[in-house]
Amino acid sequence: GDSVTQMEGPVTLSEEAFLTINCTYTATGYPSLFWYVQYPGEGLQLLLKATKADDKGSNKGFEATYRKETTSFHLEKGSVQVSDSAVYFCALFGNEKLTFGTGTRLTIIP
Amino acid sequence: DVKVTQSSRYLVKRTGEKVFLECVQDMDHENMFWYRQDPGLGLRLIYFSYDVKMKEKGDIPEGYSVSREKKERFSLILESASTNQTSMYLCASSPSPTKNIQYFGAGTRLSVL
């Protein structure tokens, strides 16, 4: 079945550091790919998405590119802020449902 | 803004109790979902519903049931709570046909003692 593997956390970075959170997937066909974010005390919310190979999703300074050849959708941000501290989930949509990774907790220290 | 409201943020129940978790969405979405979130396991789909009075099993339906009598409300029922059902429960909704962009509630943290 479909699966998503993402970078183990937790990840701690200093403010303004470069961020990468790795995500790879296994799926039949060509799924849509997503990053959801969960801020403390809140539910998940969509951060960005990509629906086909080589698409780049972007939002709030975060980017991820759908790489079919490496089955990856790594999340990047050039300069993180304290307000980016959250749990990040990579997900794919296939077989009529979302399949989530285990989540990566990110903490940014001033 | 879409709002998905879960009735309780924290709940403590005893083993064997019948537990109801309620979820209401205010955007007339056709699709609603229940997940549980556990450390190291991410989110796992328990049940979902694409219409009133309709339900489908997700990946881990054992020990749970659901009810959808009205479009805006989707209830998760633990018929006889057990300690291994201690978890964070998340409700989500999405409009048809876009099932992949889901809007989540803040979650209910259930402890079964």
PDB file of N, CA and C in Angstrom, chain A residues 4 16 30 34 36 38 43-45 52 58 60 62 72 76 80 90 92 96 98 105 107-109:
ATOM      1  N   VAL A   4       4.427   6.891   3.404  1.00  0.00           N
ATOM      2  CA  VAL A   4       5.236   8.113   3.414  1.00  0.00           C
ATOM      3  C   VAL A   4       6.275   7.977   4.515  1.00  0.00           C
ATOM      4  N   GLU A  16      16.884  32.003  11.486  1.00  0.00           N
ATOM      5  CA  GLU A  16      17.536  32.356  10.226  1.00  0.00           C
ATOM      6  C   GLU A  16      18.328  31.202   9.614  1.00  0.00           C
ATOM      7  N   TYR A  30       0.271   8.111  -9.735  1.00  0.00           N
ATOM      8  CA  TYR A  30       0.886   9.435  -9.568  1.00  0.00           C
ATOM      9  C   TYR A  30       0.090  10.226  -8.545  1.00  0.00           C
ATOM     10  N   PHE A  34       1.612  16.562  -0.378  1.00  0.00           N
ATOM     11  CA  PHE A  34       1.243  17.673   0.495  1.00  0.00           C
ATOM     12  C   PHE A  34       2.213  17.787   1.667  1.00  0.00           C
ATOM     13  N   TYR A  36       1.489  19.305   5.479  1.00  0.00           N
ATOM     14  CA  TYR A  36       0.592  19.910   6.454  1.00  0.00           C
ATOM     15  C   TYR A  36       1.436  20.329   7.659  1.00  0.00           C
ATOM     16  N   GLN A  38       1.200  21.539  11.901  1.00  0.00           N
ATOM     17  CA  GLN A  38       0.391  21.574  13.124  1.00  0.00           C
ATOM     18  C   GLN A  38       1.094  22.461  14.143  1.00  0.00           C
ATOM     19  N   GLY A  43      -5.150  22.159  15.164  1.00  0.00           N
ATOM     20  CA  GLY A  43      -5.227  21.058  14.221  1.00  0.00           C
ATOM     21  C   GLY A  43      -4.277  21.265  13.062  1.00  0.00           C
ATOM     22  N   LEU A  44      -4.184  20.269  12.208  1.00  0.00           N
ATOM     23  CA  LEU A  44      -3.323  20.383  11.038  1.00  0.00           C
ATOM     24  C   LEU A  44      -3.927  21.368  10.043  1.00  0.00           C
ATOM     25  N   GLN A  45      -3.049  22.043   9.321  1.00  0.00           N
ATOM     26  CA  GLN A  45      -3.504  22.892   8.233  1.00  0.00           C
ATOM     27  C   GLN A  45      -2.572  22.715   7.040  1.00  0.00           C
ATOM     28  N   LYS A  52       1.640  17.183  -9.625  1.00  0.00           N
ATOM     29  CA  LYS A  52       2.284  16.352 -10.650  1.00  0.00           C
ATOM     30  C   LYS A  52       3.788  16.568 -10.612  1.00  0.00           C
ATOM     31  N   SER A  58       4.587  26.151  -2.868  1.00  0.00           N
ATOM     32  CA  SER A  58       5.236  27.139  -2.017  1.00  0.00           C
ATOM     33  C   SER A  58       4.205  27.903  -1.216  1.00  0.00           C
ATOM     34  N   LYS A  60       4.357  30.749   2.505  1.00  0.00           N
ATOM     35  CA  LYS A  60       4.993  31.282   3.719  1.00  0.00           C
ATOM     36  C   LYS A  60       6.510  31.107   3.700  1.00  0.00           C
ATOM     37  N   PHE A  62       8.123  28.587   2.526  1.00  0.00           N
ATOM     38  CA  PHE A  62       8.433  27.165   2.397  1.00  0.00           C
ATOM     39  C   PHE A  62       8.244  26.730   0.943  1.00  0.00           C
ATOM     40  N   SER A  72      10.396  11.816  -4.056  1.00  0.00           N
ATOM     41  CA  SER A  72      10.641  12.662  -2.896  1.00  0.00           C
ATOM     42  C   SER A  72       9.866  13.968  -2.983  1.00  0.00           C
ATOM     43  N   GLU A  76      11.663  22.742   2.270  1.00  0.00           N
ATOM     44  CA  GLU A  76      12.798  23.639   2.496  1.00  0.00           C
ATOM     45  C   GLU A  76      12.317  25.040   2.821  1.00  0.00           C
ATOM     46  N   VAL A  80      14.525  30.314   8.701  1.00  0.00           N
ATOM     47  CA  VAL A  80      13.392  30.001   9.575  1.00  0.00           C
ATOM     48  C   VAL A  80      13.249  31.034  10.693  1.00  0.00           C
ATOM     49  N   CYS A  90       4.314  15.253   6.096  1.00  0.00           N
ATOM     50  CA  CYS A  90       4.271  15.009   4.662  1.00  0.00           C
ATOM     51  C   CYS A  90       3.118  14.031   4.400  1.00  0.00           C
ATOM     52  N   LEU A  92       0.529  12.011   1.137  1.00  0.00           N
ATOM     53  CA  LEU A  92       0.170  11.807  -0.260  1.00  0.00           C
ATOM     54  C   LEU A  92      -1.305  11.450  -0.346  1.00  0.00           C
ATOM     55  N   GLU A  96      -8.026   7.374  -2.979  1.00  0.00           N
ATOM     56  CA  GLU A  96      -9.108   8.139  -2.360  1.00  0.00           C
ATOM     57  C   GLU A  96      -8.866   8.480  -0.891  1.00  0.00           C
ATOM     58  N   LEU A  98      -5.873  10.283   2.168  1.00  0.00           N
ATOM     59  CA  LEU A  98      -4.587  10.859   2.535  1.00  0.00           C
ATOM     60  C   LEU A  98      -3.812   9.858   3.390  1.00  0.00           C
ATOM     61  N   ARG A 105       8.919  17.176  14.373  1.00  0.00           N
ATOM     62  CA  ARG A 105       8.769  18.339  15.253  1.00  0.00           C
ATOM     63  C   ARG A 105       9.946  19.270  15.049  1.00  0.00           C
ATOM     64  N   THR A 107      11.744  22.867  16.186  1.00  0.00           N
ATOM     65  CA  THR A 107      11.835  23.927  17.185  1.00  0.00           C
ATOM     66  C   THR A 107      12.894  24.918  16.729  1.00  0.00           C
ATOM     67  N   ILE A 108      12.513  26.184  16.698  1.00  0.00           N
ATOM     68  CA  ILE A 108      13.447  27.251  16.305  1.00  0.00           C
ATOM     69  C   ILE A 108      13.769  28.070  17.546  1.00  0.00           C
ATOM     70  N   ILE A 109      15.049  28.209  17.819  1.00  0.00           N
ATOM     71  CA  ILE A 109      15.462  28.985  19.004  1.00  0.00           C
ATOM     72  C   ILE A 109      16.000  30.340  18.561  1.00  0.00           C
TER      73      ILE A 109
END
